[in-house]
CSV table of C-alpha atoms and ligand atoms in Angstrom, one decimal:
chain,number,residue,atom,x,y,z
N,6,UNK,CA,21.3,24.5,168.7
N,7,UNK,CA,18.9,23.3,165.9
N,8,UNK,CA,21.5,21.9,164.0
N,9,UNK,CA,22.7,20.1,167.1
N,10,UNK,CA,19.5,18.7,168.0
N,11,UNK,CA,18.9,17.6,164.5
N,12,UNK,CA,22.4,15.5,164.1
N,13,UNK,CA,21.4,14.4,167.5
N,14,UNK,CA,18.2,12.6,166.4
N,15,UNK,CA,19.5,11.9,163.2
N,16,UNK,CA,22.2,9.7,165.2
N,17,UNK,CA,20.3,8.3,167.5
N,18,UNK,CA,17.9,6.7,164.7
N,19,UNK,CA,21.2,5.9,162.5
N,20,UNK,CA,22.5,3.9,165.3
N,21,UNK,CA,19.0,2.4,166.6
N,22,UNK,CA,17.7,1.1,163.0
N,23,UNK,CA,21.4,-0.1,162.6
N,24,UNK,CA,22.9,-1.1,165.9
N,25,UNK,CA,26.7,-1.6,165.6
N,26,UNK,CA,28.2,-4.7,167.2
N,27,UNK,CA,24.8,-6.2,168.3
N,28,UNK,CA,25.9,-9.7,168.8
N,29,UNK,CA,26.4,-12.3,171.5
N,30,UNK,CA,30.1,-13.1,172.1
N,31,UNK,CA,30.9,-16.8,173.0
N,32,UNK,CA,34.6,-15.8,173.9
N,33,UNK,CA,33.8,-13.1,176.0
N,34,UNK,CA,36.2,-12.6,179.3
N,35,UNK,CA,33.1,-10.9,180.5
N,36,UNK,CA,29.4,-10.3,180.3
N,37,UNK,CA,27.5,-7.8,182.6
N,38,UNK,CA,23.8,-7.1,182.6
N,39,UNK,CA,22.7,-3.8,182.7
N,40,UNK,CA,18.6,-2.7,183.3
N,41,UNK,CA,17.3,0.9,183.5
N,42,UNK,CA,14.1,0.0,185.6
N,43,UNK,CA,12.9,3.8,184.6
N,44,UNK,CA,12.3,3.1,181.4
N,45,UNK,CA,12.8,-1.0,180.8
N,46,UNK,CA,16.3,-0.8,179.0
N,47,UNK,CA,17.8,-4.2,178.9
N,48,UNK,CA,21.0,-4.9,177.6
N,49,UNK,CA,23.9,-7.7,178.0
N,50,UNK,CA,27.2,-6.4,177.1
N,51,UNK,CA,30.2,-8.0,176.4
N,52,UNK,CA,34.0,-7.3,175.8
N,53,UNK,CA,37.1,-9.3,175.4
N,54,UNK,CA,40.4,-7.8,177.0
N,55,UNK,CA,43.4,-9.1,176.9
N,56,UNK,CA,46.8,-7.7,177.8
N,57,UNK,CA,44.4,-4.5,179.5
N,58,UNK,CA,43.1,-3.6,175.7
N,59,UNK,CA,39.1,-3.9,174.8
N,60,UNK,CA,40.0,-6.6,171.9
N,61,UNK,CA,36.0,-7.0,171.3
N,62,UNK,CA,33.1,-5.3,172.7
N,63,UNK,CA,29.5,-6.1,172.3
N,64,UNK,CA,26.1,-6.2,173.0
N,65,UNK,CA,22.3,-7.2,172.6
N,66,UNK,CA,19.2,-6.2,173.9
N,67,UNK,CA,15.8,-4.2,174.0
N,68,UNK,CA,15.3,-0.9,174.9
N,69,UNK,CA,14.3,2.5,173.4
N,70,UNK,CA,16.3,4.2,170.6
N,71,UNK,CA,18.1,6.3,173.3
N,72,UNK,CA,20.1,2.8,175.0
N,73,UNK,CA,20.3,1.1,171.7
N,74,UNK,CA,22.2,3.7,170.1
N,75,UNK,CA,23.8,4.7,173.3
N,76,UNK,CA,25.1,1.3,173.7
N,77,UNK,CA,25.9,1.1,169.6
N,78,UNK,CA,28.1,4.1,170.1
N,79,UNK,CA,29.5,2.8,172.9
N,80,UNK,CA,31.2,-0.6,171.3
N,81,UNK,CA,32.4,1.5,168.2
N,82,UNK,CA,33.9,3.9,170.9
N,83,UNK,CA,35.7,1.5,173.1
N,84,UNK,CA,36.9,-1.2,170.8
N,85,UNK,CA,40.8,-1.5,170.3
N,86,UNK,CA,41.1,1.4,173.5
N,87,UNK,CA,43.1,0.3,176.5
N,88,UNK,CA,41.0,-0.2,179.4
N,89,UNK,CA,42.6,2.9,181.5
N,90,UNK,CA,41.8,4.7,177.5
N,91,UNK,CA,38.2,2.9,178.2
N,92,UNK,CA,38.0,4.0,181.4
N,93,UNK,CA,38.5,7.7,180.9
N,94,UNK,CA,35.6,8.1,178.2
N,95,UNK,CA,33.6,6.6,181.2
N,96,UNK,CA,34.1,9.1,183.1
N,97,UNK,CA,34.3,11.7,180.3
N,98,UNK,CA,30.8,10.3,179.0
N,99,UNK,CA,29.5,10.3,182.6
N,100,UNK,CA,30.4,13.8,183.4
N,101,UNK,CA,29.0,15.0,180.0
N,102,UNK,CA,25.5,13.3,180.3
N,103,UNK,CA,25.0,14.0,184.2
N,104,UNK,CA,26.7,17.1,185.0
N,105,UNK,CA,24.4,20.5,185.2
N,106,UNK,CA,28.1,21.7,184.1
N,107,UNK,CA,30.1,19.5,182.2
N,108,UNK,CA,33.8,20.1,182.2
N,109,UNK,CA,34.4,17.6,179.6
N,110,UNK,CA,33.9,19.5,175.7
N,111,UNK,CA,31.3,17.3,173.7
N,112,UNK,CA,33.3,18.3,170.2
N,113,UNK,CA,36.2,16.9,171.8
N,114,UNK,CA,34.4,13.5,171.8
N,115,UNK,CA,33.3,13.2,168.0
N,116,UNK,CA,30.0,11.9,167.8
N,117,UNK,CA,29.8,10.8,171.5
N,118,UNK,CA,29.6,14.4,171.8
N,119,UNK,CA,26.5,14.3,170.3
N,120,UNK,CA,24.5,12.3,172.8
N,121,UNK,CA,24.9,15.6,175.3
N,122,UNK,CA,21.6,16.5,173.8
N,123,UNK,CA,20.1,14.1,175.6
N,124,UNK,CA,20.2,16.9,178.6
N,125,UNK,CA,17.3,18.4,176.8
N,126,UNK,CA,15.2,15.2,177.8
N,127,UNK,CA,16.2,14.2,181.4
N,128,UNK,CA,13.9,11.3,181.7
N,129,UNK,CA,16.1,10.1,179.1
N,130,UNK,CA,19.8,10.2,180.8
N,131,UNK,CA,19.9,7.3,182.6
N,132,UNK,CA,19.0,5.7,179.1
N,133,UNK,CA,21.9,6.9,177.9
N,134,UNK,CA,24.5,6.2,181.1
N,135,UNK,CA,22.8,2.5,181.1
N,136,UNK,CA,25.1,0.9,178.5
N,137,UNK,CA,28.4,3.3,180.1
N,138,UNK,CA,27.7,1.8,183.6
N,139,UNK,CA,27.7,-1.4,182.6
N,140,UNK,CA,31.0,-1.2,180.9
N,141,UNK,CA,32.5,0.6,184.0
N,142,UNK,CA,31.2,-2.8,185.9
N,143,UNK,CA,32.3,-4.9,183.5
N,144,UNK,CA,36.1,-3.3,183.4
N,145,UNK,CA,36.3,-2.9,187.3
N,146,UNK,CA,34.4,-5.0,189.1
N,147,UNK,CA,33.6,-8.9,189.5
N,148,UNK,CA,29.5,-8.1,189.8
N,149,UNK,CA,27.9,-9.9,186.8
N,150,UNK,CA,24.8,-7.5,186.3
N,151,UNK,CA,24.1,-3.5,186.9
N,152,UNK,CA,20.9,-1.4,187.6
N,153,UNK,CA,21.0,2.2,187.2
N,154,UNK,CA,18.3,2.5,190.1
C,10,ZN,ZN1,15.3,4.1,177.8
């Protein structure tokens, strides 16, 4: 458990000092706000499908290291996936981070997996979910902003 927790903050910092794909995206097909009121995660997140593939995914924003890297792991996750692909780590990630018991096997979901630590700090859930709602509302809905409240 140790060793799980330490890869754990290890990623988390990896991710926030270095957030992957934190950029604006002009050519976006859509951009969704998300805010965890909680905790005062922002975040804008952007992707580009075409032909129902995630071409381009993105996002910027302030928040704490959990959201940031949440969010960071997200776009590396997603990107090139079809949305139904997309779609299913949603719900995969959901089930992992909100579930008392998970059905869905963190090792199965490579560093992903990882963030299931964050059940050992639930204040700090809905930090993690933020970014994964607002790609579900980006992919299936027409609403232009989310709240996790
Ligand atoms: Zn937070």
């Amino acid at each position: 458990m140790n060793e799980m927790s330490d890869l754990y903050q290890e990623l988390i910092l990896d991710h926030k000092r270095h957030p992957r794909n934190f950029r604006e995206m002009p050519d976006a097909t859509r951009a969704v706000d998300g805010h965890n009121p909680l905790c005062g995660d922002q975040l804008r997140l952007f992707v580009k499908v075409s032909d129902r593939r995630v071409e381009d995914v993105s996002f910027v924003g302030v928040g704490c290291a959990i959201s940031m890297a949440s969010a960071s792991m997200l776009t590396e996750a997603v990107k090139g996936k079809t949305v139904e692909e997309a779609e299913r780590l949603f719900a995969d990630m959901h089930d992992l981070l909100t579930s008392a018991h998970p059905r869905t096997d963190p090792a199965a979901l490579g560093n992903l997996g990882v963030l299931a630590g964050v059940h050992e700090y639930p204040m700090r859930v809905k930090c993690a979910t933020l970014s994964w709602h607002t790609l579900d509302t980006a992919l299936n809905t027409e609403e232009d902003s989310v709240t996790t409240e």
